């Protein structure tokens, strides 16, 4: 089933035989498409968010967008309308791309200055800014505890564990060998953190939280994102495969010596999330002509169940409203 939801487009990116993912605009206006998981219909669209970079669901009726302009945008998801926005840092840079919420009050966000920002969502202000390594890039939190959070360093390729009580470092892993592109914490064994990389061999480090050492797995292709299914030993990894006609997703079972099932998908999958209460992973995949696809995969069958086409370049995807909805953040594309 293929349906279309549209955001206003500034132009179409001209593609060569191989798309270079660094070409897309980081300053274009963005939008969020809200889809119902039950039938994959478009339930709402929010447009005109400048430089949106990452999404975070903060409750059944609210989500947050971090922007490259250094703003946090709080959105009423029922109305798909902005409640408020506030400045958290300077515009520009490669920051504002990873965001977590270990507690009901605090959000952590990578900044444009290379620090981490602790944001008090109730006060709409930055509570703290602190160093978390040479190049903090990706954040993760444990599903079952708000006591700790995790930060990958793009320079050292290590993962650090921080205590939320005082933002102090507790432990640091050995170097993974390649900078993690994404981190995913699982809630089945409550023991592992999955770190995937853009390494040509698809290096994946499965960090044992107890020992804080990696088990290394080669996925075979460069990875862009990962998601673990709640309370299951199932996780998935996206492979954009820019040099091929389309990419794939690896559905993995077990955290030590995982079994890996490749699933071909249309476009170049970049972001993925799991949906609680279902057996579905949803991914956001880039297609030619300035469009993206929101694709659902049933991990029990390894089959693609739906595809919904929306406008723009893919930035982020998340489940929302206890698994009732999917939110997809895309940006307009510049003229080629």
Short mmCIF file of C-alpha atoms in Angstrom, two decimals:
data_model
loop_
_atom_site.label_atom_id
_atom_site.label_comp_id
_atom_site.label_asym_id
_atom_site.label_seq_id
_atom_site.Cartn_x
_atom_site.Cartn_y
_atom_site.Cartn_z
CA UNK A 1 0.00 0.00 0.00
CA UNK A 2 1.52 3.34 -1.04
CA UNK A 3 0.06 6.70 -0.07
CA UNK A 4 1.40 10.23 -0.30
CA UNK A 5 1.66 13.01 2.26
CA UNK A 6 3.11 16.29 1.06
CA UNK A 7 5.25 19.03 2.59
CA UNK A 8 6.05 22.19 0.64
CA UNK A 9 9.25 21.58 -1.33
CA UNK A 10 11.82 24.26 -2.14
CA UNK A 11 13.22 22.27 -5.02
CA UNK A 12 14.47 18.92 -6.17
CA UNK A 13 17.96 17.60 -5.69
CA UNK A 14 19.56 16.47 -8.93
CA UNK A 15 20.92 12.96 -8.43
CA UNK A 16 23.83 11.34 -10.17
CA UNK A 17 24.10 7.58 -10.46
CA UNK A 18 25.16 7.52 -6.82
CA UNK A 19 23.58 9.91 -4.31
CA UNK A 20 25.94 11.67 -1.92
CA UNK A 21 24.11 12.05 1.41
CA UNK A 22 26.21 15.08 2.37
CA UNK A 23 24.67 17.18 -0.43
CA UNK A 24 21.29 17.77 1.20
CA UNK A 25 20.58 21.12 2.80
CA UNK A 26 21.01 21.49 6.55
CA UNK A 27 19.33 24.90 6.57
CA UNK A 28 16.12 24.11 4.69
CA UNK A 29 12.69 24.33 6.25
CA UNK A 30 11.48 21.03 7.67
CA UNK A 31 8.23 19.32 8.47
CA UNK A 32 6.83 16.43 10.48
CA UNK A 33 4.35 13.93 9.06
CA UNK A 34 2.20 12.05 11.59
CA UNK A 35 1.01 8.59 10.50
CA UNK A 36 -1.45 6.21 12.15
CA UNK A 37 0.14 2.82 12.70
CA UNK A 38 -3.23 1.04 12.36
CA UNK A 39 -3.67 1.92 8.67
CA UNK A 40 -0.63 4.09 7.79
CA UNK A 41 -2.87 7.02 6.93
CA UNK A 42 -1.62 10.58 7.32
CA UNK A 43 -3.04 11.93 10.60
CA UNK A 44 -1.45 15.37 10.41
CA UNK A 45 1.37 17.47 9.01
CA UNK A 46 3.45 20.23 10.62
CA UNK A 47 5.41 22.50 8.25
CA UNK A 48 7.82 25.45 8.32
CA UNK A 49 10.19 24.32 11.07
CA UNK A 50 13.59 25.87 10.24
CA UNK A 51 16.51 23.42 10.16
CA UNK A 52 14.83 20.56 12.04
CA UNK A 53 17.39 17.86 12.88
CA UNK A 54 16.02 15.40 15.41
CA UNK A 55 12.75 14.34 17.06
CA UNK A 56 11.84 13.21 20.57
CA UNK A 57 8.44 12.03 21.79
CA UNK A 58 7.92 13.49 25.27
CA UNK A 59 4.44 12.16 26.00
CA UNK A 60 1.24 11.02 24.35
CA UNK A 61 0.34 14.51 23.13
CA UNK A 62 3.68 16.31 22.80
CA UNK A 63 6.95 15.96 20.94
CA UNK A 64 10.09 18.07 20.64
CA UNK A 65 12.16 19.08 17.61
CA UNK A 66 15.77 20.23 17.98
CA UNK A 67 16.83 22.57 15.18
CA UNK A 68 20.13 23.59 13.63
CA UNK A 69 19.17 27.16 14.47
CA UNK A 70 19.79 26.31 18.13
CA UNK A 71 16.14 26.12 19.13
CA UNK A 72 13.91 23.58 20.82
CA UNK A 73 10.40 23.47 19.38
CA UNK A 74 7.63 21.96 21.53
CA UNK A 75 4.73 20.63 19.47
CA UNK A 76 1.17 19.71 20.43
CA UNK A 77 0.81 16.46 18.50
CA UNK A 78 -2.98 16.37 18.77
CA UNK A 79 -3.27 19.65 16.90
CA UNK A 80 0.09 19.31 15.08
CA UNK A 81 0.82 22.88 16.08
CA UNK A 82 3.77 24.55 17.81
CA UNK A 83 3.15 25.24 21.50
CA UNK A 84 6.33 27.19 22.09
CA UNK A 85 10.00 27.39 21.15
CA UNK A 86 13.09 28.64 22.93
CA UNK A 87 16.78 29.11 22.22
CA UNK A 88 19.29 26.63 23.64
CA UNK A 89 22.46 27.53 21.73
CA UNK A 90 24.12 29.06 18.71
CA UNK A 91 23.07 28.24 15.17
CA UNK A 92 25.22 26.22 12.83
CA UNK A 93 27.74 23.45 13.30
CA UNK A 94 27.06 19.74 13.31
CA UNK A 95 25.25 19.67 16.64
CA UNK A 96 21.63 19.29 17.69
CA UNK A 97 21.40 15.84 16.06
CA UNK A 98 21.02 13.54 19.06
CA UNK A 99 18.56 13.97 21.92
CA UNK A 100 17.40 11.82 24.86
CA UNK A 101 15.09 12.25 27.86
CA UNK A 102 16.29 10.21 30.87
CA UNK A 103 13.70 11.80 33.18
CA UNK A 104 10.37 13.58 32.85
CA UNK A 105 12.05 16.95 33.35
CA UNK A 106 15.44 16.81 31.65
CA UNK A 107 16.44 16.48 28.00
CA UNK A 108 20.06 16.02 26.90
CA UNK A 109 21.11 17.33 23.50
CA UNK A 110 24.39 17.51 21.58
CA UNK A 111 25.28 21.16 20.95
CA UNK A 112 26.90 23.02 18.07
CA UNK A 113 29.90 23.86 20.29
CA UNK A 114 30.86 20.26 21.06
CA UNK A 115 29.32 20.20 24.54
CA UNK A 116 26.22 18.49 25.90
CA UNK A 117 23.22 20.56 26.91
CA UNK A 118 20.99 19.60 29.82
CA UNK A 119 17.63 21.23 29.19
CA UNK A 120 14.93 21.68 31.82
CA UNK A 121 11.80 21.11 29.79
CA UNK A 122 9.52 22.46 32.53
CA UNK A 123 11.46 25.73 32.80
CA UNK A 124 12.16 25.95 29.04
CA UNK A 125 15.80 26.72 29.72
CA UNK A 126 19.31 25.27 29.61
CA UNK A 127 20.10 23.94 33.08
CA UNK A 128 23.68 22.94 32.32
CA UNK A 129 26.28 22.77 29.57
CA UNK A 130 29.23 20.43 30.03
CA UNK A 131 32.03 18.63 28.23
CA UNK A 132 31.49 14.98 27.33
CA UNK A 133 34.61 14.11 25.36
CA UNK A 134 36.41 15.55 22.36
CA UNK A 135 33.53 15.09 19.91
CA UNK A 136 30.27 13.89 21.51
CA UNK A 137 27.99 12.72 18.72
CA UNK A 138 25.35 10.16 19.70
CA UNK A 139 23.37 9.78 22.93
CA UNK A 140 21.43 6.88 24.42
CA UNK A 141 19.60 6.08 27.63
CA UNK A 142 18.56 2.81 29.21
CA UNK A 143 14.83 2.08 28.85
CA UNK A 144 14.53 0.84 32.42
CA UNK A 145 16.53 3.48 34.32
CA UNK A 146 17.12 7.21 34.29
CA UNK A 147 20.22 6.95 36.46
CA UNK A 148 22.72 6.80 33.60
CA UNK A 149 23.07 7.93 30.00
CA UNK A 150 25.62 7.13 27.30
CA UNK A 151 27.66 9.26 24.89
CA UNK A 152 29.73 8.17 21.90
CA UNK A 153 32.83 10.14 20.97
CA UNK A 154 33.51 10.64 17.28
CA UNK A 155 37.24 11.12 17.82
CA UNK A 156 38.16 8.42 20.34
CA UNK A 157 35.33 6.06 19.18
CA UNK A 158 34.72 5.26 22.85
CA UNK A 159 31.38 5.17 24.66
CA UNK A 160 31.17 6.90 28.04
CA UNK A 161 28.66 6.28 30.81
CA UNK A 162 27.46 9.37 32.67
CA UNK A 163 25.48 9.69 35.89
CA UNK A 164 22.44 11.95 35.51
CA UNK A 165 22.62 13.06 39.15
CA UNK A 166 25.65 15.26 38.51
CA UNK A 167 26.57 14.67 34.84
CA UNK A 168 29.81 13.00 35.90
CA UNK A 169 31.54 10.28 33.92
CA UNK A 170 31.40 6.82 35.48
CA UNK A 171 33.02 4.50 32.94
CA UNK A 172 34.56 4.57 29.50
CA UNK A 173 34.76 1.73 26.98
CA UNK A 174 37.76 0.73 24.92
CA UNK A 175 37.84 2.31 21.42
CA UNK A 176 35.38 0.68 19.06
CA UNK A 177 37.58 1.52 16.08
CA UNK A 178 35.03 3.51 14.08
CA UNK A 179 32.75 6.35 15.24
CA UNK A 180 29.26 5.09 16.14
CA UNK A 181 26.56 6.39 13.81
CA UNK A 182 23.84 5.34 16.25
CA UNK A 183 23.31 3.79 19.68
CA UNK A 184 20.38 1.62 20.74
CA UNK A 185 19.70 0.34 24.26
CA UNK A 186 17.75 -2.90 24.65
CA UNK A 187 15.21 -3.74 27.37
CA UNK A 188 15.03 -7.55 27.09
CA UNK A 189 18.16 -8.57 28.98
CA UNK A 190 18.72 -5.00 30.22
CA UNK A 191 22.39 -5.66 29.61
CA UNK A 192 23.44 -4.38 26.19
CA UNK A 193 23.99 -1.20 24.22
CA UNK A 194 24.22 -1.57 20.43
CA UNK A 195 26.62 0.74 18.57
CA UNK A 196 26.55 0.69 14.77
CA UNK A 197 29.02 2.46 12.51
CA UNK A 198 29.42 3.68 8.95
CA UNK A 199 32.50 1.47 8.57
CA UNK A 200 32.65 -0.20 5.14
CA UNK A 201 32.38 -3.65 6.75
CA UNK A 202 29.45 -2.55 8.90
CA UNK A 203 31.27 -2.78 12.23
CA UNK A 204 28.80 -3.14 15.09
CA UNK A 205 29.87 -3.09 18.72
CA UNK A 206 27.55 -4.74 21.25
CA UNK A 207 28.55 -3.21 24.57
CA UNK A 208 27.93 -5.35 27.65
CA UNK A 209 26.73 -2.88 30.29
CA UNK A 210 28.07 -5.13 33.07
CA UNK A 211 31.64 -5.54 31.83
CA UNK A 212 31.66 -2.44 29.62
CA UNK A 213 33.44 -4.32 26.84
CA UNK A 214 32.41 -4.79 23.21
CA UNK A 215 31.51 -7.89 21.28
CA UNK A 216 32.19 -6.98 17.66
CA UNK A 217 29.94 -8.07 14.79
CA UNK A 218 30.43 -7.29 11.10
CA UNK A 219 27.09 -6.47 9.47
CA UNK A 220 28.58 -6.49 5.96
CA UNK A 221 27.51 -2.98 4.92
CA UNK A 222 27.86 0.53 6.36
CA UNK A 223 25.17 1.25 8.96
CA UNK A 224 23.22 4.45 9.59
CA UNK A 225 20.87 3.66 12.50
CA UNK A 226 19.71 0.96 14.90
CA UNK A 227 16.68 0.22 17.06
CA UNK A 228 15.95 -2.47 19.64
CA UNK A 229 12.45 -3.84 20.08
CA UNK A 230 11.01 -3.31 23.59
CA UNK A 231 11.25 -6.40 25.84
CA UNK A 232 12.45 -8.61 22.98
CA UNK A 233 15.83 -9.96 21.88
CA UNK A 234 15.16 -8.42 18.44
CA UNK A 235 16.96 -5.43 17.00
CA UNK A 236 17.42 -3.93 13.56
CA UNK A 237 20.01 -1.94 11.62
CA UNK A 238 19.60 0.23 8.51
CA UNK A 239 22.04 0.09 5.59
CA UNK A 240 21.51 2.97 3.09
CA UNK A 241 23.85 1.39 0.48
CA UNK A 242 24.27 4.63 -1.49
CA UNK A 243 26.26 2.92 -4.24
CA UNK A 244 23.43 0.48 -4.96
CA UNK A 245 19.97 1.02 -6.41
CA UNK A 246 18.42 0.55 -2.97
CA UNK A 247 19.34 -0.42 0.57
CA UNK A 248 18.37 -2.97 3.17
CA UNK A 249 17.61 -3.59 6.82
CA UNK A 250 19.22 -6.27 8.97
CA UNK A 251 16.78 -7.90 11.43
CA UNK A 252 18.86 -9.38 14.26
CA UNK A 253 18.01 -11.93 16.95
CA UNK A 254 20.02 -12.17 20.20
CA UNK A 255 22.65 -9.75 21.43
CA UNK A 256 25.56 -12.14 21.65
CA UNK A 257 26.41 -13.94 18.41
CA UNK A 258 23.26 -12.57 16.74
CA UNK A 259 21.42 -14.23 13.89
CA UNK A 260 21.04 -11.71 11.06
CA UNK A 261 18.26 -11.67 8.44
CA UNK A 262 18.63 -9.15 5.57
CA UNK A 263 15.47 -7.48 4.27
CA UNK A 264 15.59 -5.49 1.02
CA UNK A 265 13.64 -2.22 1.01
CA UNK A 266 13.01 0.54 -1.51
CA UNK A 267 15.16 3.64 -1.39
CA UNK A 268 18.05 4.17 0.99
CA UNK A 269 16.97 3.59 4.64
CA UNK A 270 18.56 6.06 7.04
CA UNK A 271 16.55 6.04 10.28
CA UNK A 272 14.59 3.35 12.14
CA UNK A 273 12.40 2.97 15.22
CA UNK A 274 10.42 0.19 16.87
CA UNK A 275 6.73 0.45 17.70
CA UNK A 276 5.61 -0.89 21.11
CA UNK A 277 2.55 -3.12 21.10
CA UNK A 278 3.25 -4.33 17.55
CA UNK A 279 5.78 -6.52 15.77
CA UNK A 280 6.79 -3.66 13.48
CA UNK A 281 9.91 -1.66 12.82
CA UNK A 282 9.34 1.61 10.95
CA UNK A 283 12.10 3.14 8.89
CA UNK A 284 12.62 6.36 6.98
CA UNK A 285 14.16 5.80 3.56
CA UNK A 286 15.36 8.30 0.96
CA UNK A 287 14.03 7.93 -2.59
CA UNK A 288 15.03 9.78 -5.75
CA UNK A 289 13.18 12.93 -6.76
CA UNK A 290 13.14 14.62 -3.36
CA UNK A 291 10.91 12.07 -1.64
CA UNK A 292 11.19 9.70 1.31
CA UNK A 293 9.35 6.52 2.25
CA UNK A 294 8.07 5.50 5.66
CA UNK A 295 8.28 1.70 5.53
CA UNK A 296 7.06 -0.85 8.07
CA UNK A 297 8.67 -4.28 8.46
CA UNK A 298 7.22 -7.14 10.48
CA UNK A 299 10.12 -8.71 12.35
CA UNK A 300 8.26 -12.02 12.72
CA UNK A 301 7.96 -12.53 8.98
CA UNK A 302 10.78 -10.34 7.72
CA UNK A 303 8.33 -8.82 5.23
CA UNK A 304 7.64 -5.22 4.28
CA UNK A 305 4.02 -4.52 5.27
CA UNK A 306 3.49 -0.93 4.13
CA UNK A 307 5.12 2.03 2.42
CA UNK A 308 3.99 5.65 2.66
CA UNK A 309 5.71 8.25 0.47
CA UNK A 310 6.29 11.76 1.83
CA UNK A 311 8.26 14.77 0.58
CA UNK A 312 11.78 15.69 1.51
CA UNK A 313 15.07 14.31 2.78
CA UNK A 314 14.85 12.00 5.83
CA UNK A 315 16.12 13.31 9.16
CA UNK A 316 14.44 11.31 11.91
CA UNK A 317 11.61 8.95 12.82
CA UNK A 318 10.05 7.94 16.14
CA UNK A 319 7.00 6.18 17.52
CA UNK A 320 4.54 8.31 19.47
CA UNK A 321 1.41 8.02 21.60
CA UNK A 322 2.18 4.54 23.02
CA UNK A 323 2.71 3.18 19.54
CA UNK A 324 -0.45 4.63 18.01
CA UNK A 325 1.44 7.00 15.71
CA UNK A 326 4.70 7.43 13.80
CA UNK A 327 6.37 10.84 13.45
CA UNK A 328 8.71 11.41 10.48
CA UNK A 329 10.91 14.50 10.18
CA UNK A 330 11.97 15.47 6.66
CA UNK A 331 13.50 18.57 5.09
CA UNK A 332 13.00 20.32 1.81
CA UNK A 333 15.76 19.82 -0.70
CA UNK A 334 17.80 22.56 -2.40
CA UNK A 335 17.86 23.07 -6.12
CA UNK A 336 20.59 21.15 -7.85
#
